[in-house]
Phi, psi and omega in degrees: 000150190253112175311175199249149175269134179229343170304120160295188180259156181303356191255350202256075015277155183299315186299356174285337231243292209306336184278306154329264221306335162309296179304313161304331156249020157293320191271005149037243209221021173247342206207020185023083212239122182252014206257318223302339184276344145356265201293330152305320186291347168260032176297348186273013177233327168305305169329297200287332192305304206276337167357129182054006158321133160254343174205208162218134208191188194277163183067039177096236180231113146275141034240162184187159185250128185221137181256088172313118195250316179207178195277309177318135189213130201253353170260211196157054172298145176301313175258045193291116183267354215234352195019049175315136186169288180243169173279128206268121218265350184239002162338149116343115158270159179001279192293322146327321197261272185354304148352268203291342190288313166318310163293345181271317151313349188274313210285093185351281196318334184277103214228342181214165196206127180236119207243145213204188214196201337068200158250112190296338174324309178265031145276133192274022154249015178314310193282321177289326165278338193269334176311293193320281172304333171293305175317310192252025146124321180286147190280153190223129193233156181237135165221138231197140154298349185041035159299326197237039186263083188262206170284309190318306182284350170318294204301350206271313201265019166261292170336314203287340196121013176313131141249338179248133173213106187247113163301130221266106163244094214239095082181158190290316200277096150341350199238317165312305202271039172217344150291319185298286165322332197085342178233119147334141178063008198279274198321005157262322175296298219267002168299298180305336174302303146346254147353334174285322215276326180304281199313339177268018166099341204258169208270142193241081161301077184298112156248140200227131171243090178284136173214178177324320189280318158285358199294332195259013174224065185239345179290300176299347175310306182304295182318292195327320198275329141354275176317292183296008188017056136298138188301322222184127168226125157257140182259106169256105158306093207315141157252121180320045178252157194044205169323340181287358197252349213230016168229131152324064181239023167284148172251162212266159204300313168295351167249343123008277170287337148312324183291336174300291222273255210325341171260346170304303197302317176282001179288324184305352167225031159246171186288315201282142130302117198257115178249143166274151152284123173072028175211095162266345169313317182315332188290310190267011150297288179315329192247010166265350182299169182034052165062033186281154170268119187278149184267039356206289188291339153307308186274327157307335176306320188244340200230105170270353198356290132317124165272314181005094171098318181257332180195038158216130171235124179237131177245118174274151212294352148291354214020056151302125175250155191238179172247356178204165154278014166229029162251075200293079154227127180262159201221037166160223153210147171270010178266342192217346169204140185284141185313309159307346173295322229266335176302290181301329210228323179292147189326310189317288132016265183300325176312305207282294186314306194273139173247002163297356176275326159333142188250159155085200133006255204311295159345315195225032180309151159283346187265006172334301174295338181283330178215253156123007195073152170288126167303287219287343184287345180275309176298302178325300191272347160278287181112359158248131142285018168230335164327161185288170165306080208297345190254026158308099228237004183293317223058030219271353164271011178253357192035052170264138172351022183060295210281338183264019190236302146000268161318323169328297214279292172354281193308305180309014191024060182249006201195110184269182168274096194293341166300312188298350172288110202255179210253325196231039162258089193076272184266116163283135194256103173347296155332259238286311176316288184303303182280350202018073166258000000 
């Protein structure tokens, strides 16, 4: 039976939409983005992508909800946090999925819904959920390895309610991204995928999960996306989790900070918006760069930064709920307790919602609302997801600029120059190693 709609639509209230779009030209004018009128002219595919936005922050636009639907995985990526690979014997079943869609819908705030993986592809009831969900109003973005994306299925799954379709990309060099995947020939499947995903119409997302093995090829990652005029590249700074643990694949706290800046700088002639991931630092970069006095409170308006607990709900294919997908703490099951209880009410949450809770650093930032630090890098390298932020580069107990905490690291040769990051420099490239060219 086809549920009765119950999500408003993305558009409901118009002031919602005008606080987007307010937020798209703060950041601007922040980052001086010469792309924006481009990119604006694609509103009719961005707008529903953003459905309940409140900023912008990690993992995108909070607030939303993402459903790991399953474990099964047709890859064997290396930084797999979800380790993906067979399907885990406790999944949501249909009617279970259906269940739980229904709930996500009762929660007001929820407006847009993102089912992710494993590969969400190879669940075989993906189009009745997805169908499911599209009914009862939310807007629905997929995030896919795109390997098993051909036109036939864009389009089955644009009908179905698709709007978004973000795509799993870690390198320009096909021989990279198919070491990375774990399968051969996968960047040629995910390219078509790619190509497929234009032609049926729908917003084109790249997501790149930088480590050791890509970092020094994340700029053609940026053109590639460039080319292909994507809407959206999230930059996921790996967090040692699942499988991302069980290899030396983080990349070290000074290129970090380089990457910021560097990506602040291509964003100003590129097409796609590029938000970093797991980098919240990036919100108080922007507004302290090229010596701006930053405005804290103007930019807390727009810029959220860890959503982790505040403007992220992650359901795991049990239905366990997190507050990210790189904190592995649950904070209920949505089989035994309702999902809007577990939002509203659970410890975890609430815990998460105050940043007067934060330790160290983080605790006492002048840029706290604004950033709050990465939860899950904290939780990684600690075993507290309230601890500070070990890849901080604000300098934030020195209350210093951004661009001057920037400098900070520059003098202290703690921060390379990232043109100068060669394939056999620091991170070696595998590829290359292996084949012994």
């Amino acid at each position: 039976m086809r549920p009765k709609k119950v999500t408003k639509s993305f558009y409901n209230p118009p002031t919602l939409v005008m606080k987007q779009a307010l937020a798209a030209l703060y950041f601007a004018y922040l980052v001086r983005w010469s792309k924006l009128p481009h990119w604006l002219l694609k509103g009719r595919k961005t707008l529903p992508t953003a459905a309940g936005a409140i900023g912008m922050g990690c993992i995108g636009f909070p607030i939303h909800p993402v459903w790991e639907v399953t474990t099964a995985c047709n890859l064997h990526c290396r930084h797999c946090h979800a380790s993906g690979g067979k399907p885990s014997a406790e999944e949501l079943t249909t009617e279970e999925g259906k269940m739980l869609l229904d709930q996500i819908a009762a929660v007001k705030e929820f407006r847009m819904l993102v089912l992710t993986g494993g590969e969400p592809l190879v669940r075989k009831d993906i189009i009745e959920l997805i169908e499911y969900a599209s009914a009862l109003g939310l807007e629905i973005a997929i995030a896919t390895n795109g390997t098993l994306i051909t036109p036939e299925l864009a389009r089955r799954l644009k009908k179905a309610g698709v709007c978004d379709v973000a795509i799993g990309l870690d390198a320009a060099t096909p021989s990279l991204h198919d070491y990375i995947r774990g399968v051969d020939g996968c960047f040629d499947r995910t390219m078509q995928g790619i190509h497929a995903t234009k032609e049926a119409g729908m917003l084109l997302q790249i997501n790149v999960t930088v480590m050791r093995h890509n970092y020094h090829e994340i700029p053609q990652i940026l053109d590639l996306a460039h080319q292909l005029d994507a809407e959206i590249v999230l930059l996921y700074n790996l967090i040692p989790q699942g499988r991302g643990a069980e290899e030396n694949l983080e990349i070290l706290p000074k290129e970090y900070a380089e990457l910021m800046k560097s990506v602040a700088e291509r964003q100003r002639n590129c097409y796609p918006i590029i938000e970093p991931t797991c980098a919240p630092q990036y919100w108080a970069y922007l507004t302290g760069q090229d010596g701006r006095t930053p405005r804290v409170g103007i930019a807390s308006r727009f810029f959220k930064g860890c959503v982790a607990g505040r403007g992220l709900c992650y359901i795991k294919p049990n239905g366990d709920v997190w507050a990210c997908p790189f904190i592995p703490v649950s904070a209920g099951n949505v089989r035994h307790i309702p999902l809007e209880t577990i939002w509203r009410e659970s410890e975890l949450f609430q815990t998460l919602r105050d940043r007067k809770n934060l330790e160290g650093r983080c605790g006492e930032c002048l840029y706290t609302e604004m950033c709050g630090g990465c939860r899950g890098r904290a939780y990684a390298h600690t075993g507290n997801y309230l601890a500070e932020d070990p890849f901080c580069f604000i300098q934030s107990n020195l209350r210093a600029r951004p661009s001057e905490a920037y400098a900070f690291y520059q003098e202290k040769s703690l921060v390379p120059d990232i043109s100068k990051v060669t394939p056999t420099e620091n991170h070696p490239n595998p590829i290359i190693h292996e084949k012994g060219k």
